[in-house]
JSON list of C-alpha atoms in Angstrom, two decimals:
[
{"chain": "X", "resi": 365, "resn": "GLY", "atom": "CA", "xyz": [141.16, 122.82, 79.84]},
{"chain": "X", "resi": 366, "resn": "GLU", "atom": "CA", "xyz": [142.27, 125.30, 83.00]},
{"chain": "X", "resi": 367, "resn": "ASN", "atom": "CA", "xyz": [145.96, 126.37, 83.35]},
{"chain": "X", "resi": 368, "resn": "VAL", "atom": "CA", "xyz": [147.39, 127.10, 86.84]},
{"chain": "X", "resi": 369, "resn": "GLU", "atom": "CA", "xyz": [150.88, 128.79, 86.41]},
{"chain": "X", "resi": 370, "resn": "GLN", "atom": "CA", "xyz": [152.79, 128.98, 90.22]},
{"chain": "X", "resi": 371, "resn": "HIS", "atom": "CA", "xyz": [155.83, 131.08, 90.70]},
{"chain": "X", "resi": 372, "resn": "PRO", "atom": "CA", "xyz": [158.51, 131.49, 91.73]},
{"chain": "X", "resi": 373, "resn": "SER", "atom": "CA", "xyz": [159.96, 127.79, 91.35]},
{"chain": "X", "resi": 374, "resn": "THR", "atom": "CA", "xyz": [162.39, 127.59, 93.42]},
{"chain": "X", "resi": 375, "resn": "LEU", "atom": "CA", "xyz": [162.65, 130.03, 97.00]},
{"chain": "X", "resi": 376, "resn": "SER", "atom": "CA", "xyz": [165.49, 130.27, 99.12]},
{"chain": "X", "resi": 377, "resn": "VAL", "atom": "CA", "xyz": [164.60, 132.21, 103.00]},
{"chain": "X", "resi": 378, "resn": "GLN", "atom": "CA", "xyz": [166.40, 131.95, 105.65]},
{"chain": "X", "resi": 379, "resn": "GLU", "atom": "CA", "xyz": [164.43, 130.90, 109.15]},
{"chain": "X", "resi": 380, "resn": "GLY", "atom": "CA", "xyz": [162.10, 133.30, 110.50]},
{"chain": "X", "resi": 381, "resn": "ASP", "atom": "CA", "xyz": [161.76, 134.95, 107.40]},
{"chain": "X", "resi": 382, "resn": "SER", "atom": "CA", "xyz": [157.96, 134.80, 105.08]},
{"chain": "X", "resi": 383, "resn": "ALA", "atom": "CA", "xyz": [157.62, 133.29, 102.10]},
{"chain": "X", "resi": 384, "resn": "VAL", "atom": "CA", "xyz": [154.89, 133.74, 99.08]},
{"chain": "X", "resi": 385, "resn": "ILE", "atom": "CA", "xyz": [153.69, 131.75, 96.70]},
{"chain": "X", "resi": 386, "resn": "LYS", "atom": "CA", "xyz": [152.10, 132.98, 94.25]},
{"chain": "X", "resi": 387, "resn": "CYS", "atom": "CA", "xyz": [149.45, 131.52, 91.27]},
{"chain": "X", "resi": 388, "resn": "THR", "atom": "CA", "xyz": [147.16, 131.70, 88.22]},
{"chain": "X", "resi": 389, "resn": "TYR", "atom": "CA", "xyz": [144.52, 130.30, 86.67]},
{"chain": "X", "resi": 390, "resn": "SER", "atom": "CA", "xyz": [142.79, 130.25, 83.71]},
{"chain": "X", "resi": 391, "resn": "ASP", "atom": "CA", "xyz": [139.11, 128.48, 84.22]},
{"chain": "X", "resi": 392, "resn": "SER", "atom": "CA", "xyz": [136.23, 130.83, 85.89]},
{"chain": "X", "resi": 393, "resn": "ALA", "atom": "CA", "xyz": [134.48, 127.80, 86.57]},
{"chain": "X", "resi": 394, "resn": "SER", "atom": "CA", "xyz": [137.44, 126.87, 89.54]},
{"chain": "X", "resi": 395, "resn": "ASN", "atom": "CA", "xyz": [136.32, 127.52, 92.75]},
{"chain": "X", "resi": 396, "resn": "TYR", "atom": "CA", "xyz": [138.37, 125.43, 95.26]},
{"chain": "X", "resi": 397, "resn": "PHE", "atom": "CA", "xyz": [141.55, 126.22, 95.36]},
{"chain": "X", "resi": 398, "resn": "PRO", "atom": "CA", "xyz": [144.01, 123.58, 97.82]},
{"chain": "X", "resi": 399, "resn": "TRP", "atom": "CA", "xyz": [147.72, 123.58, 98.65]},
{"chain": "X", "resi": 400, "resn": "TYR", "atom": "CA", "xyz": [149.51, 120.91, 98.85]},
{"chain": "X", "resi": 401, "resn": "LYS", "atom": "CA", "xyz": [153.04, 119.98, 100.37]},
{"chain": "X", "resi": 402, "resn": "GLN", "atom": "CA", "xyz": [155.67, 117.46, 99.49]},
{"chain": "X", "resi": 403, "resn": "GLU", "atom": "CA", "xyz": [158.31, 116.55, 101.14]},
{"chain": "X", "resi": 404, "resn": "LEU", "atom": "CA", "xyz": [161.35, 114.38, 100.25]},
{"chain": "X", "resi": 405, "resn": "GLY", "atom": "CA", "xyz": [159.96, 110.93, 98.95]},
{"chain": "X", "resi": 406, "resn": "LYS", "atom": "CA", "xyz": [156.49, 111.62, 99.88]},
{"chain": "X", "resi": 407, "resn": "GLY", "atom": "CA", "xyz": [153.63, 111.78, 98.59]},
{"chain": "X", "resi": 408, "resn": "PRO", "atom": "CA", "xyz": [151.64, 115.66, 98.16]},
{"chain": "X", "resi": 409, "resn": "GLN", "atom": "CA", "xyz": [149.88, 116.35, 101.72]},
{"chain": "X", "resi": 410, "resn": "LEU", "atom": "CA", "xyz": [146.86, 119.28, 102.04]},
{"chain": "X", "resi": 411, "resn": "ILE", "atom": "CA", "xyz": [147.97, 122.06, 104.18]},
{"chain": "X", "resi": 412, "resn": "ILE", "atom": "CA", "xyz": [144.98, 124.99, 103.17]},
{"chain": "X", "resi": 413, "resn": "ASP", "atom": "CA", "xyz": [142.49, 125.49, 100.82]},
{"chain": "X", "resi": 414, "resn": "ILE", "atom": "CA", "xyz": [140.22, 128.32, 100.11]},
{"chain": "X", "resi": 415, "resn": "ARG", "atom": "CA", "xyz": [136.70, 128.13, 98.08]},
{"chain": "X", "resi": 416, "resn": "SER", "atom": "CA", "xyz": [135.55, 130.70, 95.58]},
{"chain": "X", "resi": 417, "resn": "ASN", "atom": "CA", "xyz": [133.32, 132.51, 98.54]},
{"chain": "X", "resi": 418, "resn": "VAL", "atom": "CA", "xyz": [135.74, 133.23, 100.64]},
{"chain": "X", "resi": 419, "resn": "GLY", "atom": "CA", "xyz": [138.79, 135.95, 100.12]},
{"chain": "X", "resi": 420, "resn": "GLU", "atom": "CA", "xyz": [141.53, 134.59, 102.76]},
{"chain": "X", "resi": 421, "resn": "LYS", "atom": "CA", "xyz": [142.08, 131.94, 105.63]},
{"chain": "X", "resi": 422, "resn": "LYS", "atom": "CA", "xyz": [144.13, 131.55, 107.78]},
{"chain": "X", "resi": 423, "resn": "ASP", "atom": "CA", "xyz": [145.69, 128.60, 109.26]},
{"chain": "X", "resi": 424, "resn": "GLN", "atom": "CA", "xyz": [148.54, 129.04, 112.36]},
{"chain": "X", "resi": 425, "resn": "ARG", "atom": "CA", "xyz": [151.55, 130.49, 109.73]},
{"chain": "X", "resi": 426, "resn": "ILE", "atom": "CA", "xyz": [150.26, 129.80, 106.58]},
{"chain": "X", "resi": 427, "resn": "ALA", "atom": "CA", "xyz": [147.44, 131.85, 104.71]},
{"chain": "X", "resi": 428, "resn": "VAL", "atom": "CA", "xyz": [145.46, 131.60, 101.95]},
{"chain": "X", "resi": 429, "resn": "THR", "atom": "CA", "xyz": [143.96, 134.70, 99.42]},
{"chain": "X", "resi": 430, "resn": "LEU", "atom": "CA", "xyz": [142.18, 135.25, 96.59]},
{"chain": "X", "resi": 431, "resn": "ASN", "atom": "CA", "xyz": [141.58, 136.65, 93.97]},
{"chain": "X", "resi": 432, "resn": "LYS", "atom": "CA", "xyz": [138.55, 135.16, 91.83]},
{"chain": "X", "resi": 433, "resn": "THR", "atom": "CA", "xyz": [138.41, 138.84, 89.72]},
{"chain": "X", "resi": 434, "resn": "ALA", "atom": "CA", "xyz": [142.64, 138.82, 89.05]},
{"chain": "X", "resi": 435, "resn": "LYS", "atom": "CA", "xyz": [142.85, 134.98, 88.72]},
{"chain": "X", "resi": 436, "resn": "HIS", "atom": "CA", "xyz": [145.22, 135.14, 91.51]},
{"chain": "X", "resi": 437, "resn": "PHE", "atom": "CA", "xyz": [145.99, 132.84, 94.57]},
{"chain": "X", "resi": 438, "resn": "SER", "atom": "CA", "xyz": [148.73, 132.85, 96.73]},
{"chain": "X", "resi": 439, "resn": "LEU", "atom": "CA", "xyz": [150.50, 130.68, 99.94]},
{"chain": "X", "resi": 440, "resn": "HIS", "atom": "CA", "xyz": [151.70, 132.66, 102.93]},
{"chain": "X", "resi": 441, "resn": "ILE", "atom": "CA", "xyz": [154.59, 131.18, 105.58]},
{"chain": "X", "resi": 442, "resn": "THR", "atom": "CA", "xyz": [155.07, 133.02, 108.08]},
{"chain": "X", "resi": 443, "resn": "GLU", "atom": "CA", "xyz": [157.92, 132.46, 110.83]},
{"chain": "X", "resi": 444, "resn": "THR", "atom": "CA", "xyz": [159.50, 129.90, 109.12]},
{"chain": "X", "resi": 445, "resn": "GLN", "atom": "CA", "xyz": [161.10, 127.28, 109.65]},
{"chain": "X", "resi": 446, "resn": "PRO", "atom": "CA", "xyz": [163.83, 124.15, 108.56]},
{"chain": "X", "resi": 447, "resn": "GLU", "atom": "CA", "xyz": [160.50, 122.02, 108.32]},
{"chain": "X", "resi": 448, "resn": "ASP", "atom": "CA", "xyz": [158.88, 123.93, 106.44]},
{"chain": "X", "resi": 449, "resn": "SER", "atom": "CA", "xyz": [161.38, 123.30, 102.93]},
{"chain": "X", "resi": 450, "resn": "ALA", "atom": "CA", "xyz": [159.27, 120.94, 101.10]},
{"chain": "X", "resi": 451, "resn": "VAL", "atom": "CA", "xyz": [157.65, 121.33, 97.72]},
{"chain": "X", "resi": 452, "resn": "TYR", "atom": "CA", "xyz": [154.62, 123.41, 97.44]},
{"chain": "X", "resi": 453, "resn": "PHE", "atom": "CA", "xyz": [151.80, 123.01, 94.57]},
{"chain": "X", "resi": 454, "resn": "CYS", "atom": "CA", "xyz": [149.19, 125.23, 93.92]},
{"chain": "X", "resi": 455, "resn": "THR", "atom": "CA", "xyz": [146.12, 123.37, 92.07]},
{"chain": "X", "resi": 456, "resn": "SER", "atom": "CA", "xyz": [142.97, 124.46, 91.04]},
{"chain": "X", "resi": 457, "resn": "GLY", "atom": "CA", "xyz": [138.97, 122.45, 91.28]},
{"chain": "X", "resi": 458, "resn": "GLY", "atom": "CA", "xyz": [135.88, 122.44, 89.94]},
{"chain": "X", "resi": 459, "resn": "SER", "atom": "CA", "xyz": [133.22, 120.39, 89.20]},
{"chain": "X", "resi": 460, "resn": "ASN", "atom": "CA", "xyz": [135.05, 118.76, 86.36]},
{"chain": "X", "resi": 461, "resn": "TYR", "atom": "CA", "xyz": [136.48, 115.72, 88.49]},
{"chain": "X", "resi": 462, "resn": "LYS", "atom": "CA", "xyz": [140.15, 116.70, 88.94]},
{"chain": "X", "resi": 463, "resn": "LEU", "atom": "CA", "xyz": [142.38, 118.79, 90.82]},
{"chain": "X", "resi": 464, "resn": "THR", "atom": "CA", "xyz": [144.86, 121.34, 88.15]},
{"chain": "X", "resi": 465, "resn": "PHE", "atom": "CA", "xyz": [148.71, 121.66, 90.27]},
{"chain": "X", "resi": 466, "resn": "GLY", "atom": "CA", "xyz": [151.11, 124.09, 89.43]},
{"chain": "X", "resi": 467, "resn": "LYS", "atom": "CA", "xyz": [154.33, 122.92, 88.62]},
{"chain": "X", "resi": 468, "resn": "GLY", "atom": "CA", "xyz": [155.63, 122.85, 91.92]},
{"chain": "X", "resi": 469, "resn": "THR", "atom": "CA", "xyz": [157.96, 125.57, 94.29]},
{"chain": "X", "resi": 470, "resn": "LEU", "atom": "CA", "xyz": [160.94, 124.60, 96.02]},
{"chain": "X", "resi": 471, "resn": "LEU", "atom": "CA", "xyz": [160.56, 126.46, 99.12]},
{"chain": "X", "resi": 472, "resn": "THR", "atom": "CA", "xyz": [164.40, 125.42, 101.51]},
{"chain": "X", "resi": 473, "resn": "VAL", "atom": "CA", "xyz": [164.27, 127.35, 105.36]},
{"chain": "X", "resi": 474, "resn": "ASN", "atom": "CA", "xyz": [168.13, 128.05, 105.49]},
{"chain": "X", "resi": 475, "resn": "PRO", "atom": "CA", "xyz": [168.60, 127.69, 109.32]},
{"chain": "Y", "resi": 111, "resn": "GLU", "atom": "CA", "xyz": [145.30, 103.78, 110.06]},
{"chain": "Y", "resi": 112, "resn": "ALA", "atom": "CA", "xyz": [143.64, 105.89, 106.76]},
{"chain": "Y", "resi": 113, "resn": "GLN", "atom": "CA", "xyz": [145.88, 105.24, 104.13]},
{"chain": "Y", "resi": 114, "resn": "VAL", "atom": "CA", "xyz": [146.72, 104.97, 100.82]},
{"chain": "Y", "resi": 115, "resn": "THR", "atom": "CA", "xyz": [148.72, 101.96, 99.34]},
{"chain": "Y", "resi": 116, "resn": "GLN", "atom": "CA", "xyz": [150.86, 102.06, 96.82]},
{"chain": "Y", "resi": 117, "resn": "ASN", "atom": "CA", "xyz": [153.01, 98.51, 95.60]},
{"chain": "Y", "resi": 118, "resn": "PRO", "atom": "CA", "xyz": [155.78, 97.85, 94.49]},
{"chain": "Y", "resi": 119, "resn": "ARG", "atom": "CA", "xyz": [156.73, 101.17, 95.38]},
{"chain": "Y", "resi": 120, "resn": "TYR", "atom": "CA", "xyz": [159.96, 100.23, 93.07]},
{"chain": "Y", "resi": 121, "resn": "LEU", "atom": "CA", "xyz": [160.54, 98.84, 89.42]},
{"chain": "Y", "resi": 122, "resn": "ILE", "atom": "CA", "xyz": [162.73, 98.66, 86.89]},
{"chain": "Y", "resi": 123, "resn": "THR", "atom": "CA", "xyz": [161.28, 96.91, 84.01]},
{"chain": "Y", "resi": 124, "resn": "VAL", "atom": "CA", "xyz": [162.46, 96.79, 80.69]},
{"chain": "Y", "resi": 125, "resn": "THR", "atom": "CA", "xyz": [160.41, 98.32, 76.67]},
{"chain": "Y", "resi": 126, "resn": "GLY", "atom": "CA", "xyz": [157.07, 96.21, 75.94]},
{"chain": "Y", "resi": 127, "resn": "LYS", "atom": "CA", "xyz": [156.71, 93.95, 79.74]},
{"chain": "Y", "resi": 128, "resn": "LYS", "atom": "CA", "xyz": [153.09, 94.28, 80.89]},
{"chain": "Y", "resi": 129, "resn": "LEU", "atom": "CA", "xyz": [153.13, 96.03, 84.36]},
{"chain": "Y", "resi": 130, "resn": "THR", "atom": "CA", "xyz": [150.43, 96.62, 86.92]},
{"chain": "Y", "resi": 131, "resn": "VAL", "atom": "CA", "xyz": [150.80, 98.59, 90.19]},
{"chain": "Y", "resi": 132, "resn": "THR", "atom": "CA", "xyz": [147.83, 98.10, 92.84]},
{"chain": "Y", "resi": 133, "resn": "CYS", "atom": "CA", "xyz": [146.57, 100.84, 94.45]},
{"chain": "Y", "resi": 134, "resn": "SER", "atom": "CA", "xyz": [144.62, 100.56, 98.25]},
{"chain": "Y", "resi": 135, "resn": "GLN", "atom": "CA", "xyz": [142.27, 102.44, 100.05]},
{"chain": "Y", "resi": 136, "resn": "ASN", "atom": "CA", "xyz": [140.95, 101.89, 103.76]},
{"chain": "Y", "resi": 137, "resn": "MET", "atom": "CA", "xyz": [138.47, 105.00, 103.54]},
{"chain": "Y", "resi": 138, "resn": "ASN", "atom": "CA", "xyz": [135.22, 104.20, 101.23]},
{"chain": "Y", "resi": 139, "resn": "HIS", "atom": "CA", "xyz": [136.16, 106.91, 99.31]},
{"chain": "Y", "resi": 140, "resn": "GLU", "atom": "CA", "xyz": [134.34, 107.48, 95.85]},
{"chain": "Y", "resi": 141, "resn": "TYR", "atom": "CA", "xyz": [137.33, 108.84, 94.13]},
{"chain": "Y", "resi": 142, "resn": "MET", "atom": "CA", "xyz": [140.10, 107.53, 92.90]},
{"chain": "Y", "resi": 143, "resn": "SER", "atom": "CA", "xyz": [142.82, 108.92, 90.74]},
{"chain": "Y", "resi": 144, "resn": "TRP", "atom": "CA", "xyz": [146.11, 108.67, 89.23]},
{"chain": "Y", "resi": 145, "resn": "TYR", "atom": "CA", "xyz": [149.46, 110.83, 88.49]},
{"chain": "Y", "resi": 146, "resn": "ARG", "atom": "CA", "xyz": [152.68, 111.10, 86.59]},
{"chain": "Y", "resi": 147, "resn": "GLN", "atom": "CA", "xyz": [154.88, 113.61, 88.10]},
{"chain": "Y", "resi": 148, "resn": "ASP", "atom": "CA", "xyz": [157.79, 114.37, 85.69]},
{"chain": "Y", "resi": 149, "resn": "PRO", "atom": "CA", "xyz": [160.90, 116.97, 87.21]},
{"chain": "Y", "resi": 150, "resn": "GLY", "atom": "CA", "xyz": [159.45, 120.64, 86.22]},
{"chain": "Y", "resi": 151, "resn": "LEU", "atom": "CA", "xyz": [155.94, 118.91, 84.77]},
{"chain": "Y", "resi": 152, "resn": "GLY", "atom": "CA", "xyz": [154.97, 118.59, 88.60]},
{"chain": "Y", "resi": 153, "resn": "LEU", "atom": "CA", "xyz": [151.33, 116.47, 89.00]},
{"chain": "Y", "resi": 154, "resn": "ARG", "atom": "CA", "xyz": [149.96, 114.63, 85.68]},
{"chain": "Y", "resi": 155, "resn": "GLN", "atom": "CA", "xyz": [146.13, 113.41, 86.41]},
{"chain": "Y", "resi": 156, "resn": "ILE", "atom": "CA", "xyz": [146.47, 109.81, 84.04]},
{"chain": "Y", "resi": 157, "resn": "TYR", "atom": "CA", "xyz": [143.38, 109.09, 84.62]},
{"chain": "Y", "resi": 158, "resn": "TYR", "atom": "CA", "xyz": [140.45, 109.21, 87.48]},
{"chain": "Y", "resi": 159, "resn": "SER", "atom": "CA", "xyz": [137.77, 106.87, 88.79]},
{"chain": "Y", "resi": 160, "resn": "MET", "atom": "CA", "xyz": [134.53, 108.25, 89.56]},
{"chain": "Y", "resi": 161, "resn": "ASN", "atom": "CA", "xyz": [133.01, 105.66, 91.26]},
{"chain": "Y", "resi": 162, "resn": "VAL", "atom": "CA", "xyz": [132.94, 101.43, 91.69]},
{"chain": "Y", "resi": 163, "resn": "GLU", "atom": "CA", "xyz": [133.02, 100.12, 87.29]},
{"chain": "Y", "resi": 164, "resn": "VAL", "atom": "CA", "xyz": [133.18, 103.96, 86.17]},
{"chain": "Y", "resi": 165, "resn": "THR", "atom": "CA", "xyz": [136.54, 105.66, 84.81]},
{"chain": "Y", "resi": 166, "resn": "ASP", "atom": "CA", "xyz": [137.81, 108.20, 82.56]},
{"chain": "Y", "resi": 167, "resn": "LYS", "atom": "CA", "xyz": [140.27, 110.03, 80.83]},
{"chain": "Y", "resi": 168, "resn": "GLY", "atom": "CA", "xyz": [142.87, 111.96, 82.63]},
{"chain": "Y", "resi": 169, "resn": "ASP", "atom": "CA", "xyz": [145.29, 114.60, 80.52]},
{"chain": "Y", "resi": 170, "resn": "VAL", "atom": "CA", "xyz": [147.62, 111.99, 80.27]},
{"chain": "Y", "resi": 171, "resn": "PRO", "atom": "CA", "xyz": [146.53, 108.81, 79.56]},
{"chain": "Y", "resi": 172, "resn": "GLU", "atom": "CA", "xyz": [148.13, 108.03, 76.37]},
{"chain": "Y", "resi": 173, "resn": "GLY", "atom": "CA", "xyz": [149.64, 103.83, 77.58]},
{"chain": "Y", "resi": 174, "resn": "TYR", "atom": "CA", "xyz": [148.14, 103.08, 80.17]},
{"chain": "Y", "resi": 175, "resn": "LYS", "atom": "CA", "xyz": [144.31, 101.54, 81.54]},
{"chain": "Y", "resi": 176, "resn": "VAL", "atom": "CA", "xyz": [143.34, 101.26, 84.83]},
{"chain": "Y", "resi": 177, "resn": "SER", "atom": "CA", "xyz": [139.98, 99.29, 86.31]},
{"chain": "Y", "resi": 178, "resn": "ARG", "atom": "CA", "xyz": [138.07, 99.72, 89.72]},
{"chain": "Y", "resi": 179, "resn": "LYS", "atom": "CA", "xyz": [136.27, 96.76, 90.12]},
{"chain": "Y", "resi": 180, "resn": "GLU", "atom": "CA", "xyz": [136.48, 97.20, 93.96]},
{"chain": "Y", "resi": 181, "resn": "LYS", "atom": "CA", "xyz": [135.65, 100.59, 95.39]},
{"chain": "Y", "resi": 182, "resn": "ARG", "atom": "CA", "xyz": [138.96, 100.49, 97.18]},
{"chain": "Y", "resi": 183, "resn": "ASN", "atom": "CA", "xyz": [141.49, 99.45, 94.80]},
{"chain": "Y", "resi": 184, "resn": "PHE", "atom": "CA", "xyz": [142.14, 100.87, 91.73]},
{"chain": "Y", "resi": 185, "resn": "PRO", "atom": "CA", "xyz": [145.06, 99.15, 89.41]},
{"chain": "Y", "resi": 186, "resn": "LEU", "atom": "CA", "xyz": [146.96, 101.41, 86.67]},
{"chain": "Y", "resi": 187, "resn": "ILE", "atom": "CA", "xyz": [148.38, 98.62, 84.30]},
{"chain": "Y", "resi": 188, "resn": "LEU", "atom": "CA", "xyz": [150.75, 99.68, 81.79]},
{"chain": "Y", "resi": 189, "resn": "GLU", "atom": "CA", "xyz": [150.54, 96.76, 78.92]},
{"chain": "Y", "resi": 190, "resn": "SER", "atom": "CA", "xyz": [153.57, 97.15, 77.15]},
{"chain": "Y", "resi": 191, "resn": "PRO", "atom": "CA", "xyz": [155.78, 99.84, 78.68]},
{"chain": "Y", "resi": 192, "resn": "SER", "atom": "CA", "xyz": [158.18, 102.64, 77.19]},
{"chain": "Y", "resi": 193, "resn": "PRO", "atom": "CA", "xyz": [161.00, 104.62, 78.38]},
{"chain": "Y", "resi": 194, "resn": "ASN", "atom": "CA", "xyz": [158.89, 107.89, 78.33]},
{"chain": "Y", "resi": 195, "resn": "GLN", "atom": "CA", "xyz": [156.12, 106.02, 80.93]},
{"chain": "Y", "resi": 196, "resn": "THR", "atom": "CA", "xyz": [159.72, 105.77, 83.56]},
{"chain": "Y", "resi": 197, "resn": "SER", "atom": "CA", "xyz": [158.34, 108.08, 86.20]},
{"chain": "Y", "resi": 198, "resn": "LEU", "atom": "CA", "xyz": [156.90, 108.85, 89.43]},
{"chain": "Y", "resi": 199, "resn": "TYR", "atom": "CA", "xyz": [153.03, 107.73, 89.58]},
{"chain": "Y", "resi": 200, "resn": "PHE", "atom": "CA", "xyz": [151.34, 108.92, 92.74]},
{"chain": "Y", "resi": 201, "resn": "CYS", "atom": "CA", "xyz": [147.46, 106.91, 93.92]},
{"chain": "Y", "resi": 202, "resn": "ALA", "atom": "CA", "xyz": [145.11, 110.09, 95.58]},
{"chain": "Y", "resi": 203, "resn": "SER", "atom": "CA", "xyz": [141.55, 108.96, 96.09]},
{"chain": "Y", "resi": 204, "resn": "SER", "atom": "CA", "xyz": [138.71, 111.39, 98.19]},
{"chain": "Y", "resi": 205, "resn": "LEU", "atom": "CA", "xyz": [135.29, 110.91, 99.78]},
{"chain": "Y", "resi": 206, "resn": "SER", "atom": "CA", "xyz": [132.94, 112.61, 97.00]},
{"chain": "Y", "resi": 207, "resn": "THR", "atom": "CA", "xyz": [132.92, 111.85, 93.76]},
{"chain": "Y", "resi": 208, "resn": "SER", "atom": "CA", "xyz": [133.85, 115.04, 92.09]},
{"chain": "Y", "resi": 209, "resn": "GLY", "atom": "CA", "xyz": [137.51, 114.13, 92.84]},
{"chain": "Y", "resi": 210, "resn": "GLY", "atom": "CA", "xyz": [137.68, 119.00, 91.91]},
{"chain": "Y", "resi": 211, "resn": "THR", "atom": "CA", "xyz": [136.36, 119.44, 95.20]},
{"chain": "Y", "resi": 212, "resn": "ASP", "atom": "CA", "xyz": [137.65, 117.59, 97.99]},
{"chain": "Y", "resi": 213, "resn": "THR", "atom": "CA", "xyz": [140.67, 117.07, 99.81]},
{"chain": "Y", "resi": 214, "resn": "GLN", "atom": "CA", "xyz": [142.50, 114.28, 97.58]},
{"chain": "Y", "resi": 215, "resn": "TYR", "atom": "CA", "xyz": [144.68, 111.50, 100.16]},
{"chain": "Y", "resi": 216, "resn": "PHE", "atom": "CA", "xyz": [148.13, 110.78, 98.21]},
{"chain": "Y", "resi": 217, "resn": "GLY", "atom": "CA", "xyz": [150.27, 106.70, 98.46]},
{"chain": "Y", "resi": 218, "resn": "PRO", "atom": "CA", "xyz": [153.85, 107.40, 98.95]},
{"chain": "Y", "resi": 219, "resn": "GLY", "atom": "CA", "xyz": [154.51, 106.81, 95.32]},
{"chain": "Y", "resi": 220, "resn": "THR", "atom": "CA", "xyz": [155.75, 104.08, 93.04]},
{"chain": "Y", "resi": 221, "resn": "ARG", "atom": "CA", "xyz": [159.30, 105.11, 91.02]},
{"chain": "Y", "resi": 222, "resn": "LEU", "atom": "CA", "xyz": [159.09, 103.75, 87.65]},
{"chain": "Y", "resi": 223, "resn": "THR", "atom": "CA", "xyz": [162.01, 102.92, 85.55]},
{"chain": "Y", "resi": 224, "resn": "VAL", "atom": "CA", "xyz": [161.59, 101.69, 82.02]},
{"chain": "Y", "resi": 225, "resn": "LEU", "atom": "CA", "xyz": [164.59, 100.36, 80.12]}
]
């Protein structure tokens, strides 16, 4: 089955700096790569996604990149703010009725 | 308000005492799923349902049962809970039947402790 590796497991940055989270996947049939943000005490919430026919997607301070050949995808957050502090999950999906989650990255933005 | 609701939010029980965690969505979504979240392991899928009366196992189905008799409800049943089922449980739903190619909307979670 699909395996998603996510790094780093924890990331601490100063407010205003950029944060990058990297993931790899194993199943070449995967074609959908959403990122979820989980705030303390809440369920995960989609923040951005990318499909396999696109190499990059941006939404304000958040961007995702996808390298299908290398089976890598990354989340980039610029100008980080304290409210960006949360656990971030990369996931991969396809036609097999499921999303496979990475183990998560705890991002801390220090004021 | 469009949402996924779970009940109860917190539950402490003892080994072997049957319990049900309810999940309901008001978005007319086709797909529903249960996950458990454990420290250092991320979210792992327990069971999913593509439609009414259609369910299938996820990655960690042992010790759990589900049913999908109505489109909006997808209860998770632990017939004989054990301490290794102590976890944080999330229900999720998505519009399309595939689940793997669509946004999933998550409930607030149920924290279960089995003594």
